[in-house]
Coordinates of C-alpha atoms in Angstrom, one line a residue:
M1 CA 0.0 0.0 0.0
S2 CA 1.4 3.4 -1.0
M3 CA 0.5 6.6 0.6
Q4 CA 2.8 8.7 -1.6
P5 CA 1.2 11.2 -4.0
K6 CA 1.2 10.1 -7.6
G7 CA 3.2 12.2 -10.0
P8 CA 1.4 13.2 -13.2
G9 CA 1.3 10.2 -15.5
E10 CA 2.8 7.8 -13.0
I11 CA 0.1 5.2 -13.3
P12 CA -0.2 5.4 -17.1
A13 CA 3.6 5.3 -17.5
G14 CA 3.9 2.4 -15.2
T15 CA 1.2 0.5 -17.0
A16 CA 2.8 1.2 -20.4
R17 CA 6.1 -0.2 -18.9
V18 CA 4.4 -3.3 -17.7
A19 CA 2.7 -3.9 -21.1
L20 CA 5.9 -3.3 -23.0
N21 CA 7.8 -5.8 -20.8
T22 CA 5.1 -8.4 -21.4
L23 CA 5.1 -7.8 -25.1
A24 CA 8.9 -8.0 -25.2
Q25 CA 8.6 -11.5 -23.8
A26 CA 5.6 -12.5 -25.9
A27 CA 6.7 -11.1 -29.3
P28 CA 10.2 -9.5 -29.2
D29 CA 10.7 -9.3 -32.9
W30 CA 7.3 -7.7 -33.5
L31 CA 7.9 -5.2 -30.7
T32 CA 11.3 -4.2 -32.1
Q33 CA 9.5 -3.3 -35.4
V34 CA 6.7 -1.3 -33.9
A35 CA 8.4 0.4 -30.9
E36 CA 9.2 4.0 -31.1
P37 CA 13.0 4.7 -30.5
D38 CA 12.3 6.8 -27.4
W39 CA 10.2 4.1 -25.7
F40 CA 13.2 2.3 -24.2
R41 CA 14.5 5.6 -22.6
H42 CA 11.0 6.6 -21.3
Y43 CA 9.8 3.2 -20.0
A44 CA 13.0 1.4 -19.0
T45 CA 12.7 2.3 -15.3
R46 CA 9.7 2.1 -13.0
A47 CA 7.6 5.3 -13.1
E48 CA 7.9 5.6 -9.3
D49 CA 11.7 5.8 -9.7
S50 CA 11.5 8.5 -12.4
R51 CA 11.2 12.2 -11.8
F52 CA 8.4 13.9 -13.6
P53 CA 9.0 17.6 -14.7
K54 CA 8.0 20.2 -12.1
A55 CA 7.0 22.9 -14.6
R56 CA 3.3 22.7 -15.5
A57 CA 3.9 23.0 -19.3
N58 CA 6.6 20.2 -19.2
R59 CA 4.3 18.0 -17.1
D60 CA 1.5 18.5 -19.5
E61 CA 3.8 17.6 -22.5
T62 CA 5.0 14.5 -20.6
G63 CA 1.4 13.4 -20.0
A64 CA 0.5 14.0 -23.6
R65 CA 3.5 12.0 -24.8
I66 CA 2.7 9.1 -22.5
G67 CA -0.9 9.2 -23.8
R68 CA 0.2 9.1 -27.5
D69 CA 2.7 6.3 -26.7
G70 CA 0.0 4.1 -25.1
M71 CA -2.5 4.8 -27.8
G72 CA 0.1 3.9 -30.4
L73 CA 0.9 0.7 -28.7
L74 CA -2.8 -0.2 -28.3
K75 CA -3.3 0.5 -32.0
A76 CA -0.3 -1.7 -32.9
V77 CA -1.5 -4.7 -30.9
R78 CA -4.9 -4.5 -32.7
A79 CA -3.3 -4.2 -36.2
A80 CA -3.6 -7.0 -38.7
A81 CA 0.2 -7.4 -38.7
A82 CA 0.3 -8.0 -34.9
P83 CA 0.8 -11.6 -33.7
A84 CA -2.5 -13.2 -32.8
G85 CA -3.5 -12.9 -29.2
L86 CA -1.3 -9.9 -28.1
H87 CA -4.4 -7.7 -27.6
A88 CA -5.8 -10.4 -25.2
L89 CA -2.7 -10.4 -22.9
E90 CA -3.7 -9.4 -19.3
E91 CA -1.2 -6.6 -19.2
V92 CA -2.3 -5.2 -22.6
E93 CA -5.9 -5.3 -21.4
L94 CA -4.8 -3.4 -18.2
L95 CA -3.2 -0.8 -20.5
R96 CA -6.5 -0.4 -22.4
R97 CA -8.4 0.0 -19.1
V98 CA -5.9 2.6 -17.7
W99 CA -5.9 4.5 -21.0
G100 CA -9.7 4.7 -20.9
Q101 CA -9.6 6.1 -17.4
H102 CA -6.8 8.7 -18.0
F103 CA -7.0 9.7 -21.7
H104 CA -9.5 10.2 -24.5
L105 CA -9.5 11.3 -28.1
V106 CA -10.6 14.9 -28.9
D107 CA -10.6 15.7 -32.6
G108 CA -8.3 12.8 -33.3
E109 CA -5.7 13.9 -30.6
V110 CA -5.0 12.0 -27.4
T111 CA -5.7 14.2 -24.4
R112 CA -5.6 13.7 -20.7
R113 CA -8.9 13.5 -18.9
D114 CA -9.6 16.1 -16.3
P115 CA -9.4 14.5 -12.9
K116 CA -13.1 15.2 -12.5
D117 CA -13.8 13.2 -15.7
R118 CA -12.1 10.0 -14.3
P119 CA -13.9 7.2 -12.6
P120 CA -14.4 7.3 -8.9
G121 CA -11.7 5.8 -6.7
A122 CA -13.7 2.6 -6.1
M123 CA -13.5 1.9 -9.9
R124 CA -10.2 3.5 -10.8
L125 CA -7.1 1.3 -11.2
A126 CA -4.4 2.5 -8.7
T127 CA -1.3 0.6 -9.9
P128 CA -0.3 -1.6 -12.8
Y129 CA 1.2 -4.1 -10.4
D130 CA -2.1 -5.1 -8.7
P131 CA -5.2 -4.8 -10.8
D132 CA -7.4 -5.3 -7.7
A133 CA -6.0 -2.3 -5.8
R134 CA -8.1 0.8 -5.8
V135 CA -7.8 4.4 -4.7
G136 CA -9.1 5.0 -1.2
V137 CA -9.9 8.2 0.7
K138 CA -11.2 8.6 4.2
R139 CA -11.2 12.1 5.7
D140 CA -7.6 13.4 5.2
T141 CA -6.1 10.0 4.5
K142 CA -5.5 8.8 0.9
W143 CA -4.1 5.4 -0.1
D144 CA -3.8 2.9 -2.9
G145 CA -4.6 -0.7 -2.1
C146 CA -7.4 -2.8 -0.7
K147 CA -9.7 -2.2 2.2
V148 CA -10.9 -4.8 4.6
H149 CA -13.4 -4.4 7.4
L150 CA -12.6 -6.1 10.6
T151 CA -14.8 -6.5 13.6
E152 CA -14.0 -7.6 17.0
T153 CA -16.3 -10.0 18.8

């Protein structure tokens, strides 16, 4: 369970990294052909270990780049030239779900969703490493993970 605030794009970037790692194992030759040259540099390390830009304009551009990269990858796994079954991999499905929660197409361009336009915490994926973990908030405490209710008898 993490109580650290998320940097902009941390969940999408981490999800893209997980999907790329899975695709690299499932279809390395295909991925080499479709991967953008910058993807290795951008997604080689865990998003939690990266530093996202502090300036608003740079953060927005980083978020937009992550969105375009993920949409490009999702389009590539659905293409006729892609090996069969790549789009059905669990990690690729997770990428699709995270992209639906964080990005949308506006006039053909990938844009970040406004936080108010995202699903509520109980539905929103909190981490690419545990698809069952959700965002939780109670009063001033925020967390990612799972909730359990315990009673004492």
